[in-house]
mmCIF file of C-alpha atoms in Angstrom:
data_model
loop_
_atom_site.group_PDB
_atom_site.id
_atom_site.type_symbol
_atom_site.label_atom_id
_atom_site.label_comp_id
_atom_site.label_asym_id
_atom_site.label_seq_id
_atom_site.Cartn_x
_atom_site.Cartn_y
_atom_site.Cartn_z
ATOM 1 C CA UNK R 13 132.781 187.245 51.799
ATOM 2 C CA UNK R 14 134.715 186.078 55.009
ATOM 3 C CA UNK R 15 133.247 183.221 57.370
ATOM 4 C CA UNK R 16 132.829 185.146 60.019
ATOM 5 C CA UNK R 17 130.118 187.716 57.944
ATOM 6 C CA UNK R 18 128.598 184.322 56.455
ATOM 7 C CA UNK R 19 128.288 183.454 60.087
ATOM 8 C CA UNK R 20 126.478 187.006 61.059
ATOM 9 C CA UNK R 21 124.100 186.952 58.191
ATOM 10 C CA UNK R 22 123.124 183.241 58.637
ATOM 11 C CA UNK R 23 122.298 184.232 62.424
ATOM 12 C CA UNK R 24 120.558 187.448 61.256
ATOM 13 C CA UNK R 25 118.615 185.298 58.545
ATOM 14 C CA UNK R 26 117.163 182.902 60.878
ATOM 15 C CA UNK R 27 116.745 186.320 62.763
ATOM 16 C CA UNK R 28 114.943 187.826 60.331
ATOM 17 C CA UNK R 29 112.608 184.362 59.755
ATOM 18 C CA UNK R 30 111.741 184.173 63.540
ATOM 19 C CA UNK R 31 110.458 187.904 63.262
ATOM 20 C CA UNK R 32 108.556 186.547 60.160
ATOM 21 C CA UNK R 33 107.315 183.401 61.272
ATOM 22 C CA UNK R 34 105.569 185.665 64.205
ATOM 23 C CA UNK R 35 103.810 187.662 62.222
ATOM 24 C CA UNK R 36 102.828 185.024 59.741
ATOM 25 C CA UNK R 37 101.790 182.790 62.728
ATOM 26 C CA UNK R 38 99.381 185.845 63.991
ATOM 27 C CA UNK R 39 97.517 186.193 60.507
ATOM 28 C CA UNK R 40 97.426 181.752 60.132
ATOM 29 C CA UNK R 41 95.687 181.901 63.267
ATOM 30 C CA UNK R 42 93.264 184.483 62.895
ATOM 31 C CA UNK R 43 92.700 183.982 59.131
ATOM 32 C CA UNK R 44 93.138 180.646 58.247
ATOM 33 C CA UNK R 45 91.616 178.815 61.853
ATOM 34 C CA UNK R 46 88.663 179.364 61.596
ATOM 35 C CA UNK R 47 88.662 177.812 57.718
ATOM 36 C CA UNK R 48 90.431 175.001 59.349
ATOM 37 C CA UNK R 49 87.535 174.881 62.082
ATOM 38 C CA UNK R 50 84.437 175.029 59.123
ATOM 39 C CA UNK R 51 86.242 172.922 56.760
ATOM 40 C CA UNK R 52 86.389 170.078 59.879
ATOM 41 C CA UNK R 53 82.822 170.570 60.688
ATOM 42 C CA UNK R 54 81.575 170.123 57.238
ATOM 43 C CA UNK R 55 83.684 166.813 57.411
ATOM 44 C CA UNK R 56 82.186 165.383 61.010
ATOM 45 C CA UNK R 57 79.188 166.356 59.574
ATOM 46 C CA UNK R 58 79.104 164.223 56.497
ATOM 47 C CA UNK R 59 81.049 161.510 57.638
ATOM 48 C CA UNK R 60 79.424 158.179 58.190
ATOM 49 C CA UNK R 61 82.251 157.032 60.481
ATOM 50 C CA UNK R 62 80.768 157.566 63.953
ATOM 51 C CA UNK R 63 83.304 155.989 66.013
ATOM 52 C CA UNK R 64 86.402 157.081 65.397
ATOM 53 C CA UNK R 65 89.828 156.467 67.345
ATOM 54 C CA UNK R 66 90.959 158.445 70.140
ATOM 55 C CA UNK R 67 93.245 161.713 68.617
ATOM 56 C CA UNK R 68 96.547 161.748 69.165
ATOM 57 C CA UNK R 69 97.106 164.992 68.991
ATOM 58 C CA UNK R 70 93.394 167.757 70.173
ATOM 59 C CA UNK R 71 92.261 170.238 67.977
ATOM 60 C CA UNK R 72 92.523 173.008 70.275
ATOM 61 C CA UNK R 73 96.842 171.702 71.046
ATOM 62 C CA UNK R 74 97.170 171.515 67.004
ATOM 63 C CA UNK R 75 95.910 174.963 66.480
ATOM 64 C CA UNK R 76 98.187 176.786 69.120
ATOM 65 C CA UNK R 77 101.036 174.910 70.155
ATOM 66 C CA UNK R 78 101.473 172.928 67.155
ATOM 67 C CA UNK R 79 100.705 175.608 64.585
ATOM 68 C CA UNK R 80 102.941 177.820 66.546
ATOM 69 C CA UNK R 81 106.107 175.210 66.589
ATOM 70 C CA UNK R 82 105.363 174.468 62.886
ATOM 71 C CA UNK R 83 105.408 177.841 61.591
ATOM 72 C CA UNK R 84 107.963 179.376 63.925
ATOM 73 C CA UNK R 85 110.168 176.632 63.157
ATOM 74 C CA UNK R 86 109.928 176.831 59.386
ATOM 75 C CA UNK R 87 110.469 180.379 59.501
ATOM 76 C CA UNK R 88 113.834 180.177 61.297
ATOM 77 C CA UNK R 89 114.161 177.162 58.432
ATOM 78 C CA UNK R 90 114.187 179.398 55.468
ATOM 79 C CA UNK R 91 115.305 182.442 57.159
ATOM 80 C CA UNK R 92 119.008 180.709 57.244
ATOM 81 C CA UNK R 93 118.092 179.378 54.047
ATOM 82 C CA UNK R 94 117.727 182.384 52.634
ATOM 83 C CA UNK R 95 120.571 183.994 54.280
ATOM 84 C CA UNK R 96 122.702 181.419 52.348
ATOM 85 C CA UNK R 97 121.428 182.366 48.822
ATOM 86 C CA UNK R 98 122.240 186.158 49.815
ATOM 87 C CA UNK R 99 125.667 185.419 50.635
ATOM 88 C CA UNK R 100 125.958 184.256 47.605
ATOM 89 C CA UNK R 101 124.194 186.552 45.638
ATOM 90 C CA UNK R 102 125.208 189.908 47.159
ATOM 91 C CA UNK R 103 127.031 191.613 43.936
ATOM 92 C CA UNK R 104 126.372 188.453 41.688
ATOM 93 C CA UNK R 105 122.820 189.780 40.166
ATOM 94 C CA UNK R 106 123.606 193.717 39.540
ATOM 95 C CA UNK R 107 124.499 196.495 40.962
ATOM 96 C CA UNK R 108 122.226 195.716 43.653
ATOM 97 C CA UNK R 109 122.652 197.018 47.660
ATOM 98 C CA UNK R 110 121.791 194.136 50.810
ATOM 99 C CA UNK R 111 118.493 195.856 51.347
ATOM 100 C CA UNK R 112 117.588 195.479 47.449
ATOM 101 C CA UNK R 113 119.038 191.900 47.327
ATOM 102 C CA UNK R 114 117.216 190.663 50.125
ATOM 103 C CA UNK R 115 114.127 192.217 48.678
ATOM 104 C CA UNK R 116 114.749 190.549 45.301
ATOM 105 C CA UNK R 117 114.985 187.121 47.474
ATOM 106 C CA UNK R 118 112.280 187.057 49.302
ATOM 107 C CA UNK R 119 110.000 188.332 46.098
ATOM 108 C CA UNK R 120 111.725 185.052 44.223
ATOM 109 C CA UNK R 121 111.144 182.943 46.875
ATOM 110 C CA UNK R 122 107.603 183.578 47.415
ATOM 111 C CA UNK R 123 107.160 183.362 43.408
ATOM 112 C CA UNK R 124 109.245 180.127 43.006
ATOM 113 C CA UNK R 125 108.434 178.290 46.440
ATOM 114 C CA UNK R 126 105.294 179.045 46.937
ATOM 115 C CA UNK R 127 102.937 180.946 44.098
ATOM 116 C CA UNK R 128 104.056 179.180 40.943
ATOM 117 C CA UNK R 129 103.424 175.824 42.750
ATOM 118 C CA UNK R 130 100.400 177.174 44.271
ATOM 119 C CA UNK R 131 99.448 177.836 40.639
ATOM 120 C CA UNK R 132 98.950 173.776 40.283
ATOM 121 C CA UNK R 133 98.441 172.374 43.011
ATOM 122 C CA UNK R 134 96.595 174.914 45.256
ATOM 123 C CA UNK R 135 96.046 174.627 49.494
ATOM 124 C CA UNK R 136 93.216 172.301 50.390
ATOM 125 C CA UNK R 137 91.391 172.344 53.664
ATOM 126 C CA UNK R 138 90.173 169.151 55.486
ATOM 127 C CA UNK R 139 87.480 167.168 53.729
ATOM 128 C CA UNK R 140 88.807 168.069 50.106
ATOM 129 C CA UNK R 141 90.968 165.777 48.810
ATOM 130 C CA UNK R 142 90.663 161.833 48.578
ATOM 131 C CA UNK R 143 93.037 160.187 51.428
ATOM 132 C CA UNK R 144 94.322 157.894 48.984
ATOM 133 C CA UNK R 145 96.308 159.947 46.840
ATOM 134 C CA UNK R 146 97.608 162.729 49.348
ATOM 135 C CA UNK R 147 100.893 160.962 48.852
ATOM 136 C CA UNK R 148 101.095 161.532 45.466
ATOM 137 C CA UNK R 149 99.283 164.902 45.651
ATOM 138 C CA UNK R 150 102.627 165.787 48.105
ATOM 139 C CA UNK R 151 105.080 164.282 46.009
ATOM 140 C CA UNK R 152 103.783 165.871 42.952
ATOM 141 C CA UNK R 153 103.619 169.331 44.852
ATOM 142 C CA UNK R 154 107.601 168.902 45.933
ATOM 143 C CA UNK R 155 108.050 168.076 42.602
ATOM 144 C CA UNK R 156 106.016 171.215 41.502
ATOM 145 C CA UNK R 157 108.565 173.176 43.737
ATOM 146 C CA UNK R 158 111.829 171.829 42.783
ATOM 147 C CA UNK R 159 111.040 172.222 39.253
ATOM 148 C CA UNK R 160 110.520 175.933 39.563
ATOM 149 C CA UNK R 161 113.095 176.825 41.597
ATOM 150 C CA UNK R 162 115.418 175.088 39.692
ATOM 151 C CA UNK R 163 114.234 176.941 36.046
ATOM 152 C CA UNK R 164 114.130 179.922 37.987
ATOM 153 C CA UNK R 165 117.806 179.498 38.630
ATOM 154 C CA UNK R 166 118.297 178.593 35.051
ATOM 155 C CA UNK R 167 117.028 181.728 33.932
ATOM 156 C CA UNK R 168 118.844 183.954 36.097
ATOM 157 C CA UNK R 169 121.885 182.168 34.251
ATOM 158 C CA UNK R 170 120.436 182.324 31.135
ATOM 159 C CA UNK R 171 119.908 186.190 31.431
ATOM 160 C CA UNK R 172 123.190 186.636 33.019
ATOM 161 C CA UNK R 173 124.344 185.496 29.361
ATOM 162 C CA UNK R 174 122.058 187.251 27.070
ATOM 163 C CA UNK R 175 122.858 190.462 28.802
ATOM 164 C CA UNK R 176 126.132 191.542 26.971
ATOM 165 C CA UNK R 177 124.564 191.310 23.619
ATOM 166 C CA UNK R 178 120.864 192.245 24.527
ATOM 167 C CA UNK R 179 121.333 194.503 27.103
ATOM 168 C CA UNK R 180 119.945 194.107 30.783
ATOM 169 C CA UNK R 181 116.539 194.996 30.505
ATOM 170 C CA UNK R 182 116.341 192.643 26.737
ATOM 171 C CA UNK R 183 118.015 189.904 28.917
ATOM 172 C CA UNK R 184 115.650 189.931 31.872
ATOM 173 C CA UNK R 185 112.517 190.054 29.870
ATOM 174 C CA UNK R 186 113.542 187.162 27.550
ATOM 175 C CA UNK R 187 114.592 184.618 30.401
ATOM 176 C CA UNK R 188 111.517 185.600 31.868
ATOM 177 C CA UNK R 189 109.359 184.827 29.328
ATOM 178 C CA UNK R 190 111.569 181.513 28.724
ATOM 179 C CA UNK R 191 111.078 180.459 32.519
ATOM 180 C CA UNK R 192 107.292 181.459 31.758
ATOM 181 C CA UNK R 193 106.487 179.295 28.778
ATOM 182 C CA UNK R 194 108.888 176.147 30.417
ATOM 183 C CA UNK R 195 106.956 176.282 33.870
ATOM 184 C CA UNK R 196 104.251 176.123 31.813
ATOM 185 C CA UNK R 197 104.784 173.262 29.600
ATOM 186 C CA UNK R 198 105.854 171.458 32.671
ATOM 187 C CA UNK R 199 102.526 172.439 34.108
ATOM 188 C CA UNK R 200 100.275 171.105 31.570
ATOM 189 C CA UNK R 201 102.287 167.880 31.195
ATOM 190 C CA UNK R 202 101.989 166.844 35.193
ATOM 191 C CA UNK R 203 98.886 165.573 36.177
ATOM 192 C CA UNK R 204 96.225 167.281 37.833
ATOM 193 C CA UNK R 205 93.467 166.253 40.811
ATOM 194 C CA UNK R 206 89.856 167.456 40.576
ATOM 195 C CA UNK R 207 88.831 166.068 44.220
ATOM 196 C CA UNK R 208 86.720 169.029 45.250
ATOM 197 C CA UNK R 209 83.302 167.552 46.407
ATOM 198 C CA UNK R 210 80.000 168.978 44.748
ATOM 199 C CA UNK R 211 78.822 169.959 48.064
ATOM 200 C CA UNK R 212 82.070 171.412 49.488
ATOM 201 C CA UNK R 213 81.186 175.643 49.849
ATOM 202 C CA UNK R 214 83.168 177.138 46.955
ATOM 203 C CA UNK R 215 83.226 179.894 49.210
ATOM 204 C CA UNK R 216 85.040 178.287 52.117
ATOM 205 C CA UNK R 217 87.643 176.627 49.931
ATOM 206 C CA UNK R 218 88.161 180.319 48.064
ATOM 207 C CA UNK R 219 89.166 181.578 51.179
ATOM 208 C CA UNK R 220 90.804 179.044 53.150
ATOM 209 C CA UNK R 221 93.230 179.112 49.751
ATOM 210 C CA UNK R 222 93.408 183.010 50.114
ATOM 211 C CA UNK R 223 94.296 182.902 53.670
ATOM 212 C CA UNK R 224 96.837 180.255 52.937
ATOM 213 C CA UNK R 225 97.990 182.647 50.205
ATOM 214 C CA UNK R 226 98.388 185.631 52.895
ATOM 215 C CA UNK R 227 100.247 183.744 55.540
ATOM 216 C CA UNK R 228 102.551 183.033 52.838
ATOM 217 C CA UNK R 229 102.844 186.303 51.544
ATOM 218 C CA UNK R 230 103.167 188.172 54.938
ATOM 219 C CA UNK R 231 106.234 185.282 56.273
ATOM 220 C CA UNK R 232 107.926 186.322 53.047
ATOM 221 C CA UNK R 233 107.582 190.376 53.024
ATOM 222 C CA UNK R 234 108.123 190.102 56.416
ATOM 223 C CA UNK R 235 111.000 188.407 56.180
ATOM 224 C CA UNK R 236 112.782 190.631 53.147
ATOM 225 C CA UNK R 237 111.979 193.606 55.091
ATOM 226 C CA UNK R 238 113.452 192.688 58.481
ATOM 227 C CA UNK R 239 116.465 191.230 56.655
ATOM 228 C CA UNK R 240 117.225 193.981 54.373
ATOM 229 C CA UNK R 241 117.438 196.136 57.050
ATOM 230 C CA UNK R 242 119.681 194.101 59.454
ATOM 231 C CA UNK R 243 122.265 193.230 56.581
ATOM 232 C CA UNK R 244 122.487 197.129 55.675
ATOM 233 C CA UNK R 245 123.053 197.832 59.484
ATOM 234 C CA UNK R 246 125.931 194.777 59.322
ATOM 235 C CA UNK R 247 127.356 195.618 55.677
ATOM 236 C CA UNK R 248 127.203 199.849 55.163
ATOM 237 C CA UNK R 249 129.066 202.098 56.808
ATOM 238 C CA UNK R 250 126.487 203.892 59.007
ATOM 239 C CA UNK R 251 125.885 207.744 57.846
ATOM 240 C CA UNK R 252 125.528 208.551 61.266
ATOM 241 C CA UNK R 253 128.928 208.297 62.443
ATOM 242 C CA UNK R 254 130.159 209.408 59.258
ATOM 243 C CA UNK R 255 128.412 212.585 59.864
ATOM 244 C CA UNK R 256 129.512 212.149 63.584
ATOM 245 C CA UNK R 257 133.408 212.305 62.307
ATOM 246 C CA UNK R 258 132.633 215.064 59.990
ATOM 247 C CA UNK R 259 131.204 217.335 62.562
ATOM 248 C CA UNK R 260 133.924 216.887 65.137
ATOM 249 C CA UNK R 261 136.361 217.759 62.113
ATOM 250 C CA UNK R 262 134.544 220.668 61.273
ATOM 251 C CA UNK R 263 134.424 221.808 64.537
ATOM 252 C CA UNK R 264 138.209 221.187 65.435
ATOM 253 C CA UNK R 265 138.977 223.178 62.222
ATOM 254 C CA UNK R 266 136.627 225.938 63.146
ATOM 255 C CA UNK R 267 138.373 226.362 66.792
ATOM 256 C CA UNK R 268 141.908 225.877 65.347
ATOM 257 C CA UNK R 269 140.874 228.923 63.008
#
């Protein structure tokens, strides 16, 4: 693949994550706000600190402006990203068209980045968590992520070599199941945090982690969808003019008869 169609799929990627981060950005706000909101309140109201400092930064700028910059700009992020790994991917994984390889992205990504992590160290809303060990909540989460994209990259690699003698489907299945039982190990061997208060609403945290879950889900879809399409527009021949050229044959034949 030249440089200049690395260049037009990186600027379709981060495309293709803009479109994403916009829809992602409508169901944060509308799902996961008004968590944020009750999860705050349930804070102010059992917090003994009365005279707090001024904020830096209102509530009302952080969930607009600064939700909107955050998610926007991530999108566009891992929209290039992305476009990246399908540059190199495109006719390394099967016999696979751009529309099914970005599709088969986007599903990994959302598995490795985000739901296999989320797995262990799940979203928490304001008030859960104790302040002094969000740093090594965060570092341990990163961790989380590294580790399972990087044994999700070992088992593509491992089936890649157990397909000659087991076959595809044989292959697939049994560096699935190895990524499976290694994420796993590493998951019971890292530690875990149990800082959910007694009187936190089960309820509340279920679905501030379900909305986190959507927004998530939706950036990703979102994003596979939009970018399938544009790197099958950039990539295939379209059948259009195709047929186009065929008629005007046919129809030059048919006169010259």
């Amino acid at each position: 693949m030249n440089s200049i169609s690395v260049r037009a799929l990186l600027v379709r990627g981060m495309l293709a994550g803009l479109a994403a981060g916009a829809l992602a950005l409508v169901v944060a706000y509308f799902l996961g706000e008004s968590r944020v909101d009750a999860a705050i309140a349930l804070e102010e109201a059992h917090s003994h600190d009365h005279g707090g400092g001024e904020e830096l930064v209102s509530r009302a700028m952080q969930s607009t402006a600064g939700l909107a910059t955050g998610v926007l700009v991530f999108g566009v992020a891992i929209g290039g990203i992305a476009a990246l790994v399908f540059c190199y991917a495109l006719g390394r994984i099967g016999r696979f068209g751009p529309r099914a390889t970005a599709a088969l992205i986007a599903g990994a990504a959302l598995l490795t980045v985000y739901i296999v992590p989320f797995l262990k160290y799940p979203a928490n809303p304001p008030a859960v968590g104790n302040p002094d060990t969000i740093g090594r909540r965060t570092a341990l989460f990163f961790l989380m992520v590294a580790l399972s994209v990087l044994l999700a990259v070992a088992a593509v690699i491992f089936g890649k070599r157990l397909a000659p003698r087991l076959g595809n489907w044989n292959a697939t299945i049994t560096a699935s199941a190895a990524y499976v039982v290694v994420i796993g190990v590493a998951c019971a061997f890292l530690p875990s945090f149990d800082e959910v208060g007694k009187d936190f609403p089960a309820g509340l945290l279920w679905e501030f982690r379900l909305a986190t879950l959507a927004v998530q889900a939706t950036l990703w879809i979102t994003f596979g969808l939009v970018f399938g399409w544009l790197t099958e527009r950039l990539l295939v021949p379209r059948t259009d003019s195709v047929r186009a050229g065929n008629g005007a044959a046919n129809r030059a034949a048919t006169a010259a008869g």
